[in-house]
XYZ file of C-alpha atoms in Angstrom:
390
model
C 38.195 61.469 3.224
C 34.719 60.765 4.096
C 34.706 56.701 3.329
C 37.762 56.276 6.020
C 35.796 56.202 8.898
C 33.311 53.744 7.807
C 36.251 51.607 5.871
C 37.890 51.696 9.908
C 34.722 50.352 11.096
C 33.939 47.952 8.849
C 37.570 46.873 9.473
C 37.277 46.880 12.832
C 34.072 44.760 13.203
C 35.737 41.790 10.966
C 38.392 41.808 13.945
C 35.718 41.527 16.404
C 34.007 38.766 14.356
C 37.008 36.885 13.897
C 38.245 36.565 17.130
C 34.413 35.409 18.399
C 33.879 33.251 15.560
C 37.509 31.646 16.471
C 36.468 28.566 18.335
C 38.051 26.352 21.026
C 37.663 22.489 20.872
C 37.831 20.034 24.344
C 38.193 16.330 23.821
C 37.139 14.596 26.829
C 38.091 11.076 26.751
C 36.901 9.241 29.845
C 38.563 5.604 30.643
C 36.696 2.476 30.148
C 33.181 4.090 29.933
C 30.615 1.779 28.007
C 28.297 3.127 25.768
C 25.361 2.250 28.499
C 27.145 3.406 31.351
C 25.700 6.630 31.571
C 21.892 5.494 31.376
C 22.705 4.716 35.545
C 23.474 8.575 35.915
C 20.490 11.193 35.119
C 21.458 13.948 37.075
C 24.782 15.286 35.593
C 26.846 16.584 32.614
C 25.418 13.748 30.375
C 21.704 14.582 30.352
C 22.902 18.594 30.200
C 24.576 17.307 26.746
C 21.877 14.464 25.825
C 19.264 17.259 26.272
C 21.061 20.062 24.090
C 23.792 18.158 22.279
C 24.812 15.132 20.481
C 24.793 11.439 21.488
C 25.494 8.816 19.666
C 24.123 5.383 20.564
C 27.495 3.660 20.023
C 31.695 4.610 20.097
C 32.981 1.994 17.808
C 36.721 1.004 19.237
C 39.653 0.175 17.021
C 40.916 -3.089 17.683
C 42.152 -4.117 19.971
C 40.150 -2.130 21.540
C 42.518 -1.008 24.776
C 43.826 2.363 25.728
C 46.539 3.208 23.836
C 45.565 2.226 20.308
C 42.121 3.945 21.136
C 43.578 7.097 21.932
C 46.166 7.060 19.375
C 43.421 6.558 16.866
C 41.310 8.960 17.732
C 44.215 11.573 17.998
C 45.770 10.657 14.152
C 42.502 9.264 12.460
C 44.206 6.076 11.256
C 44.101 2.534 12.510
C 46.977 1.195 14.687
C 48.179 -0.756 11.483
C 49.041 2.261 10.241
C 49.990 4.814 13.370
C 51.625 1.397 14.525
C 50.024 1.398 18.482
C 48.918 -1.647 18.631
C 48.600 -2.298 22.489
C 49.820 -0.602 25.531
C 52.567 -3.013 25.011
C 53.964 -4.614 21.943
C 57.216 -5.929 20.903
C 59.020 -4.255 17.491
C 61.586 -6.302 15.804
C 63.945 -3.271 15.603
C 62.928 -1.059 18.174
C 62.348 -3.553 20.446
C 59.855 -3.472 23.253
C 57.083 -0.986 23.530
C 55.503 -0.753 27.241
C 53.126 2.481 27.980
C 55.834 4.559 26.668
C 55.669 8.372 27.009
C 57.408 8.802 23.919
C 55.484 10.424 21.330
C 57.989 9.069 18.146
C 56.729 5.344 18.728
C 53.571 7.462 16.342
C 54.207 6.728 12.885
C 51.353 9.420 11.491
C 51.326 12.840 12.778
C 48.471 13.302 15.668
C 46.237 16.257 15.583
C 47.771 18.259 18.116
C 50.777 18.154 15.662
C 48.502 19.123 12.621
C 47.315 21.599 14.645
C 50.684 23.136 15.638
C 52.115 23.024 12.168
C 49.125 25.294 10.810
C 50.007 27.973 13.830
C 47.437 26.733 16.583
C 48.116 26.568 20.018
C 47.442 22.864 21.855
C 47.261 21.828 25.413
C 47.341 18.232 26.884
C 46.322 16.855 30.065
C 47.538 13.140 30.153
C 46.721 12.109 26.199
C 48.578 8.935 25.300
C 51.316 9.928 22.897
C 51.675 13.763 24.236
C 54.087 13.827 26.793
C 56.859 14.294 24.319
C 57.252 16.405 20.962
C 56.387 14.454 17.797
C 59.113 14.653 14.793
C 60.174 17.580 16.754
C 56.599 19.685 16.823
C 56.029 20.252 20.555
C 52.446 20.728 21.736
C 52.161 24.703 23.422
C 50.857 23.432 27.038
C 51.936 19.477 27.428
C 51.111 18.239 31.213
C 53.717 15.560 31.644
C 54.441 12.970 33.244
C 51.531 10.880 33.461
C 50.061 10.816 37.400
C 47.363 8.839 38.120
C 46.816 10.286 41.369
C 46.035 13.522 39.478
C 42.262 14.498 40.214
C 39.459 15.502 37.805
C 39.113 18.796 39.693
C 42.979 19.293 38.870
C 42.090 18.775 35.318
C 38.895 21.147 35.061
C 40.770 24.284 37.390
C 43.972 23.829 34.354
C 41.295 23.663 31.084
C 39.609 26.708 33.086
C 43.102 28.688 33.421
C 43.672 27.653 29.426
C 39.999 29.121 28.582
C 40.901 32.245 30.866
C 44.146 33.091 28.522
C 43.875 35.727 26.330
C 42.898 35.265 22.565
C 46.458 35.426 21.582
C 47.618 32.972 24.085
C 45.137 30.303 24.753
C 45.432 27.129 23.126
C 42.290 25.944 20.724
C 42.382 22.412 21.120
C 42.352 20.537 24.827
C 42.507 17.107 25.017
C 42.527 15.100 28.158
C 41.813 11.884 29.541
C 39.998 11.892 32.707
C 39.885 8.105 35.039
C 36.401 7.057 33.973
C 35.219 3.605 35.135
C 38.061 1.793 33.656
C 40.172 0.491 37.324
C 36.905 -0.569 39.061
C 35.684 -1.772 35.422
C 38.877 -4.626 36.088
C 39.006 -5.285 39.584
C 34.844 -5.628 40.068
C 33.425 -6.266 36.398
C 31.439 -4.245 34.733
C 27.664 -4.847 36.459
C 29.134 -3.747 40.052
C 27.527 -1.368 41.615
C 30.747 0.393 42.521
C 31.274 1.028 38.898
C 27.868 3.272 38.796
C 29.015 4.727 41.633
C 32.351 5.689 39.763
C 30.371 6.774 36.433
C 28.161 9.286 38.972
C 30.993 10.829 40.340
C 32.491 11.173 36.668
C 29.306 12.389 35.813
C 29.168 15.711 38.421
C 32.716 16.315 37.227
C 31.355 16.504 33.279
C 28.892 19.050 34.755
C 31.218 21.498 36.539
C 32.982 22.003 33.971
C 30.258 22.596 31.983
C 28.759 25.321 34.185
C 32.152 26.724 34.855
C 32.401 27.498 31.039
C 28.689 28.471 30.912
C 29.415 30.868 33.439
C 31.664 32.541 31.522
C 29.943 32.791 28.637
C 31.895 30.743 26.184
C 29.790 28.050 24.938
C 29.424 29.985 21.494
C 32.922 29.562 20.723
C 34.014 26.102 22.617
C 32.984 22.771 21.343
C 33.152 19.889 23.637
C 33.409 16.582 22.085
C 33.109 13.129 25.065
C 34.126 10.247 24.185
C 35.658 6.876 25.752
C 38.225 4.947 24.661
C 36.457 1.390 24.844
C 34.030 -0.660 26.679
C 34.141 -3.295 29.335
C 32.744 -7.273 29.361
C 32.622 -9.405 31.963
C 35.598 -12.230 31.899
C 35.716 -15.893 33.131
C 38.118 -17.897 31.424
C 41.686 -17.335 31.182
C 44.049 -18.889 28.497
C 47.406 -19.571 29.232
C 49.346 -19.148 25.666
C 52.743 -19.786 27.094
C 51.471 -23.289 28.618
C 49.667 -23.687 25.448
C 53.358 -23.414 23.569
C 55.106 -25.057 25.883
C 56.108 -27.815 23.483
C 55.914 -26.581 20.258
C 57.865 -23.468 20.851
C 59.239 -22.942 24.113
C 60.943 -19.906 23.388
C 58.953 -18.079 21.389
C 58.144 -14.223 22.601
C 55.017 -14.057 23.646
C 53.453 -10.323 23.102
C 49.996 -10.660 24.026
C 47.161 -8.362 24.823
C 43.672 -9.796 26.473
C 42.585 -10.408 23.320
C 44.783 -10.395 20.420
C 48.530 -12.100 21.018
C 51.424 -11.801 18.799
C 53.790 -14.913 18.751
C 57.217 -14.115 17.314
C 59.228 -17.395 16.561
C 62.927 -18.321 16.465
C 62.402 -20.620 14.418
C 60.367 -20.563 11.779
C 60.027 -24.213 10.907
C 57.761 -24.766 13.787
C 54.833 -22.071 12.922
C 52.491 -24.943 11.681
C 53.074 -26.838 15.220
C 52.489 -23.392 17.132
C 49.127 -23.616 14.849
C 48.189 -26.628 15.883
C 48.765 -26.344 19.289
C 46.519 -23.345 19.645
C 43.590 -24.476 17.556
C 43.256 -27.471 20.273
C 41.483 -24.971 22.045
C 37.983 -23.821 20.445
C 37.952 -20.385 22.225
C 41.136 -19.353 19.996
C 41.816 -18.308 16.624
C 45.162 -18.602 15.145
C 46.763 -17.471 11.667
C 50.118 -16.761 9.880
C 50.890 -12.897 9.760
C 50.684 -13.279 5.882
C 47.144 -15.186 6.243
C 45.961 -12.470 8.957
C 42.526 -11.005 7.282
C 43.317 -7.183 6.160
C 39.808 -6.289 7.343
C 41.265 -6.763 10.991
C 43.505 -4.061 10.649
C 46.003 -5.758 12.793
C 49.146 -6.457 10.675
C 52.118 -4.335 10.921
C 55.238 -5.202 9.324
C 58.055 -4.722 12.741
C 54.804 -5.335 15.405
C 53.002 -8.316 14.194
C 53.857 -11.548 15.410
C 55.087 -14.807 13.170
C 51.347 -15.839 14.406
C 48.895 -14.118 15.800
C 46.354 -15.551 17.860
C 42.740 -13.968 18.577
C 39.825 -14.566 21.351
C 36.730 -13.473 22.361
C 34.985 -12.259 25.517
C 34.807 -13.782 28.008
C 38.243 -15.117 27.694
C 41.387 -13.531 28.014
C 45.053 -14.622 26.986
C 47.349 -14.582 29.416
C 51.372 -16.360 29.703
C 50.993 -16.503 33.538
C 48.551 -18.111 36.157
C 47.103 -15.264 38.321
C 45.941 -15.300 41.952
C 43.753 -12.140 41.172
C 42.568 -12.199 38.030
C 40.269 -9.259 36.390
C 36.509 -9.459 36.585
C 36.493 -7.172 34.092
C 38.082 -6.534 30.819
C 38.257 -4.912 26.981
C 40.664 -5.575 23.641
C 37.883 -7.522 21.909
C 36.876 -6.770 18.259
C 33.433 -4.745 18.384
C 31.799 -6.726 15.689
C 31.617 -9.632 17.839
C 31.537 -8.096 21.293
C 28.868 -5.356 21.465
C 30.162 -4.331 24.991
C 33.553 -2.896 23.789
C 31.649 -0.050 22.396
C 32.416 3.610 24.451
C 30.601 6.610 24.766
C 30.100 10.140 22.271
C 28.897 12.891 22.834
C 28.925 16.657 21.896
C 27.726 20.212 23.277
C 28.343 23.715 22.349
C 29.614 25.781 19.561
C 28.694 24.174 16.345
C 26.267 21.186 17.876
C 22.965 20.906 17.404
C 20.639 18.911 19.322
C 20.723 15.427 17.579
C 21.104 11.627 18.056
C 23.559 9.199 16.004
C 23.587 5.938 15.401
C 27.631 4.739 15.364
C 30.741 7.209 15.644
C 34.181 5.939 15.005
C 37.614 6.256 16.545
C 38.410 7.460 13.305
C 36.301 10.090 13.074
C 37.236 12.476 16.231
C 40.512 13.413 14.354
C 39.032 14.464 10.915
C 35.389 16.624 13.015
C 38.667 17.833 15.306
C 40.319 19.106 12.148
C 36.859 20.197 10.533
C 36.117 22.259 13.648
C 39.387 23.734 14.262
C 39.118 24.433 10.150
C 42.564 23.294 9.817
C 43.684 20.817 6.458
C 42.341 17.145 6.654
C 45.930 14.998 6.655
C 45.197 12.519 3.672
C 45.962 9.381 5.652
C 42.374 9.922 7.747
C 40.531 7.185 7.311
C 37.340 8.523 8.813
C 34.977 11.113 8.310
C 33.834 14.280 9.843
C 30.880 13.533 12.373
C 27.638 15.175 11.772
C 27.169 17.436 15.105
C 24.708 19.876 13.376
C 21.533 19.835 11.608
């Protein structure tokens, strides 16, 4: 009987240790923040993280490097050819047209929040792509929907803090949120405009506010922050009208175009060679039959890849109509040829040491989250766990 109080003490101590060791992961995505943009803001959150945490020189996006493919790849750990979200809008031969859809079931592999929920971990999302509805019947505990671009970062920070302030048994252990970043202004004015830098500084201040509020709550010992962006931004000087190029070869073709990758669905397969010839006249374009598309591009999807695929590089942009006020900045390009597509990656807090990394990939985010939450890795993961500590 003398040993019982000691055993009770050991049991209670293990409970306290277990609660303290439970980690919460926050993922913030700042839309369109290029890898070098934070160099223009040295007094906010970016600097604080760099001084105490992890910074990567480059954050490599999937192709094409646009918002929907990027966010879904970060959430699933696989390339667009596997998760199926090949652009912000696309055509599926069986399901029809997709355009900024909030329906999660368009995603063909489980996102990290579904994996976490299936393993008993509560999750929360605030406008992360693909999180507005349950994925294959697996709900997010605390979703914020529908998407509203007018919601401010202040409102998001308040909600994140409310989640963190919940009792341990109720609070989410994974929080993923989209922030405005610099995307809109980068498109409108170009990546080198002073208004983009001003917006970046504003985002930096919001970031610092969140870091300080979490610090005031003494929560960094059990909270890890991953800060990312979905893509960078390049200057655009030349629009290529694909519809005009195909006016004679395939006037009835269905076009599903992104800025850098275009999918052409033909009603008449006999027109394929004529379409390829019409496109290849323009030296800024590369065109492939679907069956000849290089597998290394990770663009081949059975239902969503066109019969012909056309590619271009910055400063060119694919279009199918004339534009009076075309964008001055754009993304979507293959990072192997356009370095400016690289985004940002930072990490801060629990399980993070001060260090510099060379290159991190979109595909590494989901495996790293799984590692930080101590949940099972999905067999489809293509990425690796990012080494956040020494």
